[in-house]
PDB file of C-alpha atoms in Angstrom:
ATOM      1  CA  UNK N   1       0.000   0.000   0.000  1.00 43.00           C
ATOM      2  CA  UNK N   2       1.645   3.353  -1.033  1.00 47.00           C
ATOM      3  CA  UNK N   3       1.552   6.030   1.509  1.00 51.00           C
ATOM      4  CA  UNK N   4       0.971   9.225   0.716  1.00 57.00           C
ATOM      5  CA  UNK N   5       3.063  12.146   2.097  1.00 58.00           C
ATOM      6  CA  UNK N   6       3.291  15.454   1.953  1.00 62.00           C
ATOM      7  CA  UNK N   7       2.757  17.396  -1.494  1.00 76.00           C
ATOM      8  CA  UNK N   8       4.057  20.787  -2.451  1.00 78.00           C
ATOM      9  CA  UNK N   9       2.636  20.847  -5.434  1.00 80.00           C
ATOM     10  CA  UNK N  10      -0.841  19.966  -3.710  1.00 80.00           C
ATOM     11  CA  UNK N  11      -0.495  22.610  -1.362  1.00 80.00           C
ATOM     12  CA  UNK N  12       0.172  25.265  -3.944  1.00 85.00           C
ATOM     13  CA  UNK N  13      -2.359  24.467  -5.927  1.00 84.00           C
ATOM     14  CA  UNK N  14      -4.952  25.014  -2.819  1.00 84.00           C
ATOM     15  CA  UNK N  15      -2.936  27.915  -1.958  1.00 85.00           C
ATOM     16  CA  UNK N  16      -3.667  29.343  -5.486  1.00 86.00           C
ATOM     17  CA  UNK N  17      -7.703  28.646  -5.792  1.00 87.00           C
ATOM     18  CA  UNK N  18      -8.346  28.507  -2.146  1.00 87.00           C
ATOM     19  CA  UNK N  19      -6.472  31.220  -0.679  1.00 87.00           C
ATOM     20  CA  UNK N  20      -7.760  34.902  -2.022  1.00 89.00           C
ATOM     21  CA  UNK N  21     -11.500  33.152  -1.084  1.00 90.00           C
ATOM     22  CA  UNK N  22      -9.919  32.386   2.403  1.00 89.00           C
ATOM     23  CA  UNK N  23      -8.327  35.922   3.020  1.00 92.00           C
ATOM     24  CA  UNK N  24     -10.909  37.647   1.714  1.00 92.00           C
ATOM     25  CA  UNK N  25     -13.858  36.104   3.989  1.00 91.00           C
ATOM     26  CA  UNK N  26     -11.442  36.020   6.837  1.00 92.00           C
ATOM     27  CA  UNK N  27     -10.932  40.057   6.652  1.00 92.00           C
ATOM     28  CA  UNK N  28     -14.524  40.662   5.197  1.00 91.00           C
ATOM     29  CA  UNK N  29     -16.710  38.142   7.386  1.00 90.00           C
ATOM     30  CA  UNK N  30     -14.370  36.846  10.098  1.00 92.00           C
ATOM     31  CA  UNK N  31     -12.824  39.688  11.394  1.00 93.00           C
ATOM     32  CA  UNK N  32     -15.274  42.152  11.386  1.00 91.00           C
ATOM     33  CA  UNK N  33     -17.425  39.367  13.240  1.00 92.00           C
ATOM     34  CA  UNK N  34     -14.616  39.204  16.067  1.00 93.00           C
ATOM     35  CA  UNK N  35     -14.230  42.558  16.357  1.00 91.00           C
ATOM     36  CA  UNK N  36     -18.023  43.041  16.717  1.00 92.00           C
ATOM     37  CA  UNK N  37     -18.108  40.522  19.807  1.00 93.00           C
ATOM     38  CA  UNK N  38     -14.727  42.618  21.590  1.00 93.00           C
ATOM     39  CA  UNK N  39     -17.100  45.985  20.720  1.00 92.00           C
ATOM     40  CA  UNK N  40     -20.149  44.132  22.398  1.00 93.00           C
ATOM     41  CA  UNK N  41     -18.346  44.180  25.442  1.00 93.00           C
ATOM     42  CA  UNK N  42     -17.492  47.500  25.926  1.00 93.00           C
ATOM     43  CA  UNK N  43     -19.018  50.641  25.957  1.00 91.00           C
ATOM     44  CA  UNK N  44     -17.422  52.376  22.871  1.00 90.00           C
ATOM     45  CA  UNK N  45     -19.220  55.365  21.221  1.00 86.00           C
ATOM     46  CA  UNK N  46     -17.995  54.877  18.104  1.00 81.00           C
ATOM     47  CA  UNK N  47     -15.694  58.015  17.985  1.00 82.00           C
ATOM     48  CA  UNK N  48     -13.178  58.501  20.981  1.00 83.00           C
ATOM     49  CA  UNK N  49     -10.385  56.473  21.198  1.00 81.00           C
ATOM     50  CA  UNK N  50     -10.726  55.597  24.598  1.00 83.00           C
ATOM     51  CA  UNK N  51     -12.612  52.495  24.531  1.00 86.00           C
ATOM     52  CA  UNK N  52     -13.903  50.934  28.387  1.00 89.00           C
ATOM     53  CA  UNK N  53     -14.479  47.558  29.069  1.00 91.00           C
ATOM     54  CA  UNK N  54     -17.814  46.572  30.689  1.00 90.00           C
ATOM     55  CA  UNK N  55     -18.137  42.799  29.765  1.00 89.00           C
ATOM     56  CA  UNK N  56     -21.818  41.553  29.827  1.00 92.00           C
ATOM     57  CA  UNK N  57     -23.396  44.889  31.067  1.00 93.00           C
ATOM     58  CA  UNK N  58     -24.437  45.554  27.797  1.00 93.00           C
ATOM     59  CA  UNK N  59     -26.384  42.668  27.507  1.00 94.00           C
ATOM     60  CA  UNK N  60     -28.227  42.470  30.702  1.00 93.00           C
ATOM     61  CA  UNK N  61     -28.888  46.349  29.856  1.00 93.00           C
ATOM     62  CA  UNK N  62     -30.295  45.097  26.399  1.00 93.00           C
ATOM     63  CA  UNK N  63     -32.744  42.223  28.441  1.00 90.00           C
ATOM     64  CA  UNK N  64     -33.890  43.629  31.865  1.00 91.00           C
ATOM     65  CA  UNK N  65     -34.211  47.377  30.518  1.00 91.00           C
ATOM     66  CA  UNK N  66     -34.024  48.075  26.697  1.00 91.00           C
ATOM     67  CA  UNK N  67     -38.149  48.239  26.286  1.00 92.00           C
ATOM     68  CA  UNK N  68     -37.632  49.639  22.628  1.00 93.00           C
ATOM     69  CA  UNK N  69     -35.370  46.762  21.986  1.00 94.00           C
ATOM     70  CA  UNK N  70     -37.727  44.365  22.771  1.00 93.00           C
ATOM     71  CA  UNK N  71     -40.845  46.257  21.112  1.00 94.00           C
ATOM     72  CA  UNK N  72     -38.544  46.263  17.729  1.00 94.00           C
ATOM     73  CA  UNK N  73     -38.413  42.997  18.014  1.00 93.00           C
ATOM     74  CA  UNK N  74     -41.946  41.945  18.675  1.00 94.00           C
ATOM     75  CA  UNK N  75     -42.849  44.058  15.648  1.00 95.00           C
ATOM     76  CA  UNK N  76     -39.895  42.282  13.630  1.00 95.00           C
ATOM     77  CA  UNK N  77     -40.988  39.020  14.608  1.00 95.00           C
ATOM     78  CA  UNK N  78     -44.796  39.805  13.344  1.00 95.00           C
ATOM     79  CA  UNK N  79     -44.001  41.517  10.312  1.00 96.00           C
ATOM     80  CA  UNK N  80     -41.326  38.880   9.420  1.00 96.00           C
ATOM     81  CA  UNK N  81     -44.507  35.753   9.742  1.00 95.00           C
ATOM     82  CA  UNK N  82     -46.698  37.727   8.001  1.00 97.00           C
ATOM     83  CA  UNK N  83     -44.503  38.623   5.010  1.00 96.00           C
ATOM     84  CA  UNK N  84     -42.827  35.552   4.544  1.00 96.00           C
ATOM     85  CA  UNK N  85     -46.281  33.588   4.190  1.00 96.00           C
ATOM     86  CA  UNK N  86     -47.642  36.151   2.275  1.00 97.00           C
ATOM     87  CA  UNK N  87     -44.698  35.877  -0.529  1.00 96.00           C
ATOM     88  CA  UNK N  88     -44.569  32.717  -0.755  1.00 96.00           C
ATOM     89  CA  UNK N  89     -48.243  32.311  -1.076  1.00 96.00           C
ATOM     90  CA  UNK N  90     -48.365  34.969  -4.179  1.00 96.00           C
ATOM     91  CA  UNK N  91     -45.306  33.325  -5.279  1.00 96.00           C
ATOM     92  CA  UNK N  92     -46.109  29.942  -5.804  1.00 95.00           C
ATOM     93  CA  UNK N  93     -49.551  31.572  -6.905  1.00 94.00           C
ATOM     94  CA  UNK N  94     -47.808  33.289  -9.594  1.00 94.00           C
ATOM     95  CA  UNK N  95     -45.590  30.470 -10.375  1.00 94.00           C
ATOM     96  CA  UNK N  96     -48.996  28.062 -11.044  1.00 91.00           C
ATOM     97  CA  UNK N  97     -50.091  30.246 -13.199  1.00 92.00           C
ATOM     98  CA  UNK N  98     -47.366  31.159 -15.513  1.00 91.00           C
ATOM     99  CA  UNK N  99     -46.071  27.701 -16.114  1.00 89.00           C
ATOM    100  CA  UNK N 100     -49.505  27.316 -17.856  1.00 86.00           C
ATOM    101  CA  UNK N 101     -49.185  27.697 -21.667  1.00 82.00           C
ATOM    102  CA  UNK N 102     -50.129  31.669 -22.215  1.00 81.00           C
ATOM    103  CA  UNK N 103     -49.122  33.614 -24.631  1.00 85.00           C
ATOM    104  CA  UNK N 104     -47.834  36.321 -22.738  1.00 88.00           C
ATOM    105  CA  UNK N 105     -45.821  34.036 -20.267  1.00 89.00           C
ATOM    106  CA  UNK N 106     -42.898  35.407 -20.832  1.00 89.00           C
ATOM    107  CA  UNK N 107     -43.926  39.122 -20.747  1.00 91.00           C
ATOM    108  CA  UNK N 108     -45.623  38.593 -17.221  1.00 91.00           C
ATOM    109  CA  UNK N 109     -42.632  36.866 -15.394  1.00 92.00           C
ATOM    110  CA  UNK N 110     -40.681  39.749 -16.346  1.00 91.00           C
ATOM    111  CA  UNK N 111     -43.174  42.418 -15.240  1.00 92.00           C
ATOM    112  CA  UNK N 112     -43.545  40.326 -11.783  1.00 93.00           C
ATOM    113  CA  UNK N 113     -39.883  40.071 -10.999  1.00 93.00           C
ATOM    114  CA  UNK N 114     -39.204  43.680 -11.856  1.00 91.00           C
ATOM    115  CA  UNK N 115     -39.967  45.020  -8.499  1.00 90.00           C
ATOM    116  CA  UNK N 116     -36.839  43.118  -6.765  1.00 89.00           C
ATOM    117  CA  UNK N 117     -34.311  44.822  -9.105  1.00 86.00           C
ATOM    118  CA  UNK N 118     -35.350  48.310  -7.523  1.00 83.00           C
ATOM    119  CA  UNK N 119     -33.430  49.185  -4.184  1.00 77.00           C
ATOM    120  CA  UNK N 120     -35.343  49.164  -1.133  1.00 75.00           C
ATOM    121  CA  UNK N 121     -35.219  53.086  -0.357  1.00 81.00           C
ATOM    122  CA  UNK N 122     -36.255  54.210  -4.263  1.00 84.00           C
ATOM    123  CA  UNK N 123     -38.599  51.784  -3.817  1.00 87.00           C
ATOM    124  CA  UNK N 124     -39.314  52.969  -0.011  1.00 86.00           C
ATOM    125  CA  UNK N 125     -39.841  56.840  -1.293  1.00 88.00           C
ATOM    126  CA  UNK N 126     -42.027  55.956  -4.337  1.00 89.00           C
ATOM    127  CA  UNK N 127     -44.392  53.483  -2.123  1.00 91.00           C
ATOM    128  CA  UNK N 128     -44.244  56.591   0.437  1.00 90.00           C
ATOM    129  CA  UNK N 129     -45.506  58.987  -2.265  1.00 91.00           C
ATOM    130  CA  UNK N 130     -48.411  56.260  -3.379  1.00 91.00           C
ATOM    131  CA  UNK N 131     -49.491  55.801   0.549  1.00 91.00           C
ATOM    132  CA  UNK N 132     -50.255  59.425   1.090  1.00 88.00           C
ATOM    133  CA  UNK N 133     -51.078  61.183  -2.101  1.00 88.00           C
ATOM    134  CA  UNK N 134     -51.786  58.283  -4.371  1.00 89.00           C
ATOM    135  CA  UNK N 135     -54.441  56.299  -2.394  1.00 87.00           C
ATOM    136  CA  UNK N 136     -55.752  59.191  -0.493  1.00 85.00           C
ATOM    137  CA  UNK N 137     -56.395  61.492  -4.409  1.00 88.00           C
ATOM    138  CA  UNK N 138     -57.849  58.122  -5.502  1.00 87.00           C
ATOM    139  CA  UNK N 139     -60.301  57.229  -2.624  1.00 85.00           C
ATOM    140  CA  UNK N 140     -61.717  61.014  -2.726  1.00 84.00           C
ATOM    141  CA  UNK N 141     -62.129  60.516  -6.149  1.00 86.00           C
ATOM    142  CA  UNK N 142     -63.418  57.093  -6.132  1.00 83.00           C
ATOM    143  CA  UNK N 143     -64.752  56.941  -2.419  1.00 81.00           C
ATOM    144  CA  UNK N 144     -63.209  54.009  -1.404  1.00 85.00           C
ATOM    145  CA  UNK N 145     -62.733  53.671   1.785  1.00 84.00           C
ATOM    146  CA  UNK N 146     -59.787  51.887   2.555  1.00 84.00           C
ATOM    147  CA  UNK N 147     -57.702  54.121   0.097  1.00 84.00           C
ATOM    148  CA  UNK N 148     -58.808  56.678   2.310  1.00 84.00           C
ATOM    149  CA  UNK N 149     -57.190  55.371   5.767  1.00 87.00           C
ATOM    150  CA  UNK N 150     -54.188  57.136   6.896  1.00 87.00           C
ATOM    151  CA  UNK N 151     -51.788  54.157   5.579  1.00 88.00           C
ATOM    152  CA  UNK N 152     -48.517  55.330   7.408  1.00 89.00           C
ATOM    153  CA  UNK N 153     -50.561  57.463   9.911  1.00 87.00           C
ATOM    154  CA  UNK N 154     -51.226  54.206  12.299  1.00 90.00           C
ATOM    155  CA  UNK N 155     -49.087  51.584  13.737  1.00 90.00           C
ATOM    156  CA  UNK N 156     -51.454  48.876  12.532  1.00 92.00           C
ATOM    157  CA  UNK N 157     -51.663  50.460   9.066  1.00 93.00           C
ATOM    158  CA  UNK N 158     -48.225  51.639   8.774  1.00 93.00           C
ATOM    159  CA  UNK N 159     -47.602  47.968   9.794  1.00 95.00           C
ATOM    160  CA  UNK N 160     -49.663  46.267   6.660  1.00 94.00           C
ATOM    161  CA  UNK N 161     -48.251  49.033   4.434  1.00 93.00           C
ATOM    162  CA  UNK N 162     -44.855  48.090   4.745  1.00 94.00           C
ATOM    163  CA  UNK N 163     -46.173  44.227   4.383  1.00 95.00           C
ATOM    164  CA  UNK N 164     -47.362  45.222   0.830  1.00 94.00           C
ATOM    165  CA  UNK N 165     -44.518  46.575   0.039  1.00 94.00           C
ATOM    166  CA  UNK N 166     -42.141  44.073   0.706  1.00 94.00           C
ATOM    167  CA  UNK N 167     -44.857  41.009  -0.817  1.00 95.00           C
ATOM    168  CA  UNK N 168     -44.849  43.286  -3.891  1.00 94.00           C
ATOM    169  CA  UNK N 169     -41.106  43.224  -4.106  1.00 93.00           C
ATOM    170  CA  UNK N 170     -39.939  40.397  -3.429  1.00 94.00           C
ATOM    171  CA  UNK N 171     -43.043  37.559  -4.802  1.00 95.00           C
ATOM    172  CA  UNK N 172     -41.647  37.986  -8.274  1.00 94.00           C
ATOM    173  CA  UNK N 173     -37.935  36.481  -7.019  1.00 95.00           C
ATOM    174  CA  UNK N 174     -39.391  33.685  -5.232  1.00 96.00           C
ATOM    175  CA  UNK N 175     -41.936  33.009  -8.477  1.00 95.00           C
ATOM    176  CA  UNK N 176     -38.457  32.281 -10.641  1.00 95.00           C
ATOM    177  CA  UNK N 177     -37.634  29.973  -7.640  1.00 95.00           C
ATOM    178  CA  UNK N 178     -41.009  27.901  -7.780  1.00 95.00           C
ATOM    179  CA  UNK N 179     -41.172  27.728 -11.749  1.00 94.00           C
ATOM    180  CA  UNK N 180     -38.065  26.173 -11.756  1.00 93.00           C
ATOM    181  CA  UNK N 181     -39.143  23.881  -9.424  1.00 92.00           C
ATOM    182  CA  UNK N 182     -42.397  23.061 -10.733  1.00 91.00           C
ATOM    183  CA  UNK N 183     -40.554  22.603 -14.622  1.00 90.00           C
ATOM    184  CA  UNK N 184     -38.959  20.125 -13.424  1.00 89.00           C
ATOM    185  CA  UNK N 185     -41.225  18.096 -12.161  1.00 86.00           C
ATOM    186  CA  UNK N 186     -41.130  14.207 -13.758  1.00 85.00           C
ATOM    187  CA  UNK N 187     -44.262  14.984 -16.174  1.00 83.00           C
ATOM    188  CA  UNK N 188     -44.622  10.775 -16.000  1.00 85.00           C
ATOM    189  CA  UNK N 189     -45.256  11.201 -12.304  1.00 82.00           C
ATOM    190  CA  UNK N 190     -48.055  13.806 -13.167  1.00 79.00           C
ATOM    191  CA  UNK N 191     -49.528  11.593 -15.762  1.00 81.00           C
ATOM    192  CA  UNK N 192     -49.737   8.341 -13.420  1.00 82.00           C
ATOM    193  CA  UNK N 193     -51.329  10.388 -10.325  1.00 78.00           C
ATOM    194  CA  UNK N 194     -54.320  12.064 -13.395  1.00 79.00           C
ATOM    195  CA  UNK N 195     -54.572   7.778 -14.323  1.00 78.00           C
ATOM    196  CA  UNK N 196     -54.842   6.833 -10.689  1.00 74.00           C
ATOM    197  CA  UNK N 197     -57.881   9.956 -10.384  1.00 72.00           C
ATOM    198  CA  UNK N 198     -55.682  13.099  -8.876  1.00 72.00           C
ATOM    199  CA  UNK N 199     -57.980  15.715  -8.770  1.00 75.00           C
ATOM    200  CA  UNK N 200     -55.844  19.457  -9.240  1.00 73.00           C
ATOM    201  CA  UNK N 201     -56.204  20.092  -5.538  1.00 80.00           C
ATOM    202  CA  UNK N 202     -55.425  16.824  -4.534  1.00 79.00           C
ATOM    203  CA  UNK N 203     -52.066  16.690  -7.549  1.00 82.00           C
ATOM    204  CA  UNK N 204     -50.753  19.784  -6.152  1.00 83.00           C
ATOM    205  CA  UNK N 205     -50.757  19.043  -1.963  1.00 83.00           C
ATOM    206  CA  UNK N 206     -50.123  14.958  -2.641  1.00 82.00           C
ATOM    207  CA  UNK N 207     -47.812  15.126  -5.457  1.00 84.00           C
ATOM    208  CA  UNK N 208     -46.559  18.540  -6.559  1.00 86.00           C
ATOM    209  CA  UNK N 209     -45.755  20.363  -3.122  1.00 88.00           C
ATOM    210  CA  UNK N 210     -43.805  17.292  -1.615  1.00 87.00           C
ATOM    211  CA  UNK N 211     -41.360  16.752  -5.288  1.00 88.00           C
ATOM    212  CA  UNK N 212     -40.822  21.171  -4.865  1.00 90.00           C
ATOM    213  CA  UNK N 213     -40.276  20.831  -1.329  1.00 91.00           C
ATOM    214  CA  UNK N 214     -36.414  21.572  -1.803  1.00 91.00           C
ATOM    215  CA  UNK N 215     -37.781  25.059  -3.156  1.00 93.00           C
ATOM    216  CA  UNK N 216     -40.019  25.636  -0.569  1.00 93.00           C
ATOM    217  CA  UNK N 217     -37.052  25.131   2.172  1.00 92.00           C
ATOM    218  CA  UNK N 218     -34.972  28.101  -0.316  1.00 93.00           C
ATOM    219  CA  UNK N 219     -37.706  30.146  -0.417  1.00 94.00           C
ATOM    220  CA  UNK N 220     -38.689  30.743   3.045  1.00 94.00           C
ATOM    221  CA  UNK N 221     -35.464  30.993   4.334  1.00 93.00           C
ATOM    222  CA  UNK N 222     -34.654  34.069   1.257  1.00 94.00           C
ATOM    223  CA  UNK N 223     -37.864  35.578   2.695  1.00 95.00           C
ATOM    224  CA  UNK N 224     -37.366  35.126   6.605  1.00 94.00           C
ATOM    225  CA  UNK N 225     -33.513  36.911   5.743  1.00 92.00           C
ATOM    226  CA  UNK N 226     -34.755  39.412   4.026  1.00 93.00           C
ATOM    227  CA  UNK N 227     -37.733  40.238   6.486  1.00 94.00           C
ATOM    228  CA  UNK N 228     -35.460  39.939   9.519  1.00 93.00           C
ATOM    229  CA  UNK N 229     -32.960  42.553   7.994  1.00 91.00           C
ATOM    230  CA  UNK N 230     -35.464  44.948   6.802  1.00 92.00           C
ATOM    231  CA  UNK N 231     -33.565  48.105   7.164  1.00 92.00           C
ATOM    232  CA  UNK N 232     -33.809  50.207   4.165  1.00 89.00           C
ATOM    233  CA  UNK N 233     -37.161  50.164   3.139  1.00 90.00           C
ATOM    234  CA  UNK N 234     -38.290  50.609   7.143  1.00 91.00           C
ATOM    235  CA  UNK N 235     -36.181  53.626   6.999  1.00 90.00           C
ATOM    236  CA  UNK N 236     -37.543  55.023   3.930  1.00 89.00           C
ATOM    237  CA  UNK N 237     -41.371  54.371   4.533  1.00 90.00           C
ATOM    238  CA  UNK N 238     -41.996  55.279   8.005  1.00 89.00           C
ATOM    239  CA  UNK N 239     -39.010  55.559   9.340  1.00 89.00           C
ATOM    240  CA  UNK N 240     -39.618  53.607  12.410  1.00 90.00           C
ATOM    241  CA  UNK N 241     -43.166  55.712  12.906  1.00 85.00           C
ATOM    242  CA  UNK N 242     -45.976  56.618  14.640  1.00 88.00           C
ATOM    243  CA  UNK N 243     -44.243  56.501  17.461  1.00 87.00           C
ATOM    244  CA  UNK N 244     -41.530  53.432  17.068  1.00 88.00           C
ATOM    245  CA  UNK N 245     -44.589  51.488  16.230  1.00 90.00           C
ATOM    246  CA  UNK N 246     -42.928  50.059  13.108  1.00 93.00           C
ATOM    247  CA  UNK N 247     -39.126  50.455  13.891  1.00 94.00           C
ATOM    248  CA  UNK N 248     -37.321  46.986  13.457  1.00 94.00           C
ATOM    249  CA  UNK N 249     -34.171  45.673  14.942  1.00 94.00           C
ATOM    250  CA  UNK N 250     -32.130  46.099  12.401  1.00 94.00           C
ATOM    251  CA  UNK N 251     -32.910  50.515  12.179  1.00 94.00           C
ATOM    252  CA  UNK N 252     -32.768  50.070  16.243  1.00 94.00           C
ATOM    253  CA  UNK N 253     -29.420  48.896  16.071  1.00 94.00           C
ATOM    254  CA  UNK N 254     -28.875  51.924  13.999  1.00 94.00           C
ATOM    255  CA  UNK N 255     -30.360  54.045  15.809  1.00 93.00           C
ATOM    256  CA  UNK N 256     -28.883  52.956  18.807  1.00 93.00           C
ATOM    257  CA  UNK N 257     -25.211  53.074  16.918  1.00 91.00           C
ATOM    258  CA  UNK N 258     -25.278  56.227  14.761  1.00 90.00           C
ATOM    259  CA  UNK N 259     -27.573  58.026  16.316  1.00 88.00           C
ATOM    260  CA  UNK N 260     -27.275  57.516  20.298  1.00 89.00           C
ATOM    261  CA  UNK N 261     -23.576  57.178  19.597  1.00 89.00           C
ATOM    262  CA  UNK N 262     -23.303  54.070  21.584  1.00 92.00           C
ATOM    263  CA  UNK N 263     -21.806  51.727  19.299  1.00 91.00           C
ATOM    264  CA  UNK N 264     -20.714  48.756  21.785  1.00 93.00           C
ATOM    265  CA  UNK N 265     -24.285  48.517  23.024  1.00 93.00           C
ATOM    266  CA  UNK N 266     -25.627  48.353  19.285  1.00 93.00           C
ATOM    267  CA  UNK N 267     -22.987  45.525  18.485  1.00 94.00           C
ATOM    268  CA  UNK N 268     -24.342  43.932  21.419  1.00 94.00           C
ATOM    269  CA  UNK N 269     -28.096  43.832  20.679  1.00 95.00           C
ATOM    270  CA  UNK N 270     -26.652  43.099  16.780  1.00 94.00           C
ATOM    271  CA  UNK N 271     -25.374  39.889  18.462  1.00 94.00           C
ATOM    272  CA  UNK N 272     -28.433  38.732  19.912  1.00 94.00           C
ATOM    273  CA  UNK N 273     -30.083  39.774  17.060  1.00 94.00           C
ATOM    274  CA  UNK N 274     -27.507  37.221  14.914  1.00 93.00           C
ATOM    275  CA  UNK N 275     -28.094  34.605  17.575  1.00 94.00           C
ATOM    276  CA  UNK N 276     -32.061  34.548  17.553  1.00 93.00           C
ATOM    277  CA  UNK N 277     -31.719  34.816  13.665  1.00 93.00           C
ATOM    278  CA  UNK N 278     -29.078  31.762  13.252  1.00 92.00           C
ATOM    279  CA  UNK N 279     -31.806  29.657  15.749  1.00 94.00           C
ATOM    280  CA  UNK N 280     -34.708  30.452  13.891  1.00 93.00           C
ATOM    281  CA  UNK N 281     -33.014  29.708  10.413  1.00 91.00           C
ATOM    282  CA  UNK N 282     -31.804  26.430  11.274  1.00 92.00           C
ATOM    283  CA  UNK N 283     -35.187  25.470  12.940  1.00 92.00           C
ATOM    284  CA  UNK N 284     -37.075  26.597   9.795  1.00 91.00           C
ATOM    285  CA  UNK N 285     -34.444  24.309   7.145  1.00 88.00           C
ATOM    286  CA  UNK N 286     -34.905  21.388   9.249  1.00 89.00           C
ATOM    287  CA  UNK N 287     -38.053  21.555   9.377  1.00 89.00           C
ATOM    288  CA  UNK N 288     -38.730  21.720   5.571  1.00 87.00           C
ATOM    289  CA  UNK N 289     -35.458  19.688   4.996  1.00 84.00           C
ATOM    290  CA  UNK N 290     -37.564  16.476   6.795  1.00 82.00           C
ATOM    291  CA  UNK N 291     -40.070  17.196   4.215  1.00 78.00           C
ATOM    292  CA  UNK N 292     -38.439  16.822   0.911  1.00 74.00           C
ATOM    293  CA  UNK N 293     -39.115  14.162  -0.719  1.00 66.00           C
ATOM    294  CA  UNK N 294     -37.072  12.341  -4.037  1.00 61.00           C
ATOM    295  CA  UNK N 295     -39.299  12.135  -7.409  1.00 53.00           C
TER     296      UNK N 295
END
């Protein structure tokens, strides 16, 4: 049996391919993530050099007395459920109905994924502009009611408006995601479950759903990332209004950073923020993952 030893050449060759990825994620992820756990541990504003270390006052701060901290986070939490059903409800809605043969297939996939190439505060300040003068000039002309409501005047409609917003976005990303899925679907496995009496309702939840399971699992956790981090588009639309009522985590943390100028108590709630984020993410793919099932 030959043993193998030690390679040069081998290790050059990794060296080459594998080492810019390596440095790069090490200063671009790694060390900024290390750095972020030292800052969460003192009380750094952000600007002096003098820098004091308080070790886990920050966090007991952030759990027995931060209030706003844990209202941005209940609001997070119920925003982030409601959105991420929502898109992936219109998504895979979409999805259905433009793998069906239409003439204008094409045409309408574009036009639905066209709001996710738009940044989130353009998008925020046009959406802003359609809340108050839009619907409002449009239910006194039409007298519709709910056009009339003061849409970022409330925290429960400034909360729904914000939903629309990002299920209007981001559906049409998470429709490409589902018609691939659904294309590839064994056609033979269609055909013996229509012989055996499928109805449609019973082909999609018996058949369909469990062979695009894989998607589903990519899907929600896209959507639960990108409703967790909502930052821009919070900013932009309400700005954390009436009243905090619709401020997330991730503007808190800013807030709390930039604007309070206490940057190692921000890192620190941005920790536990990462923490309950990482839990929740890895609950939600094993979940689906024990659902997948092999055509």
């Amino acid at each position: 049996m030959e043993r193998r030893g030690f390679s040069w050449s081998y290790f050059r060759l990794q060296l080459v391919f594998l080492g810019p990825a390596v440095l790069f994620f090490s200063l671009i992820v790694i060390a900024p993530f290390m750095l972020s756990i030292y800052y969460g541990l003192t009380n750094w504003n952000g600007v002096n050099s003098e820098i004091d270390w308080v070790g886990l006052a920050n966090f007991k701060q952030i759990v027995m007395e931060d209030t706003a901290f844990r209202r941005a986070f209940w609001f997070t939490a119920r925003y982030t459920l409601v959105s991420v059903v929502l898109m992936n409800a219109v998504g895979i809605g979409l999805a259905l109905m433009l793998t069906q043969k239409l003439k204008t297939t094409n045409l309408l996939r574009t036009i639905f994924f066209m709001p996710n190439v738009i940044g989130g505060l353009f998008l925020g300040f046009i959406w802003h502009f359609i809340f108050v003068k839009g619907f409002a000039s449009a239910g006194d002309a039409l007298h519709i009611g709910v056009l009339q409501l003061p849409w970022l005047g409330t925290a429960q409609t400034s909360f729904w408006g914000l939903v629309i917003v990002s299920v209007w976005q981001y559906s049409g990303y998470l429709m490409v995601i589902y018609i691939a899925a659904l294309l590839n679907v064994p056609p033979e496995i269609k055909e013996a479950a229509k012989m055996d009496g499928a109805s449609g309702p019973r082909m999609l939840l018996s058949i369909i759903f469990p062979l695009i399971m894989p998607a589903f699992t990519i899907c929600f956790f896209l959507a639960m990332s990108w409703c967790f981090k909502v930052f821009d588009l919070n900013l932009s639309l309400t700005k954390g209004g009436p009243f905090r009522s619709t401020e997330s985590v991730a503007l808190n943390i800013f807030n709390e950073a930039f604007g309070n100028n206490r940057y190692g108590l921000g890192t620190a709630k941005a920790l536990i923020f990462f923490v309950v984020v990482a839990l929740v993410s890895i609950l939600q793919v094993r979940f689906t993952k024990k659902r997948e099932v092999e055509a």
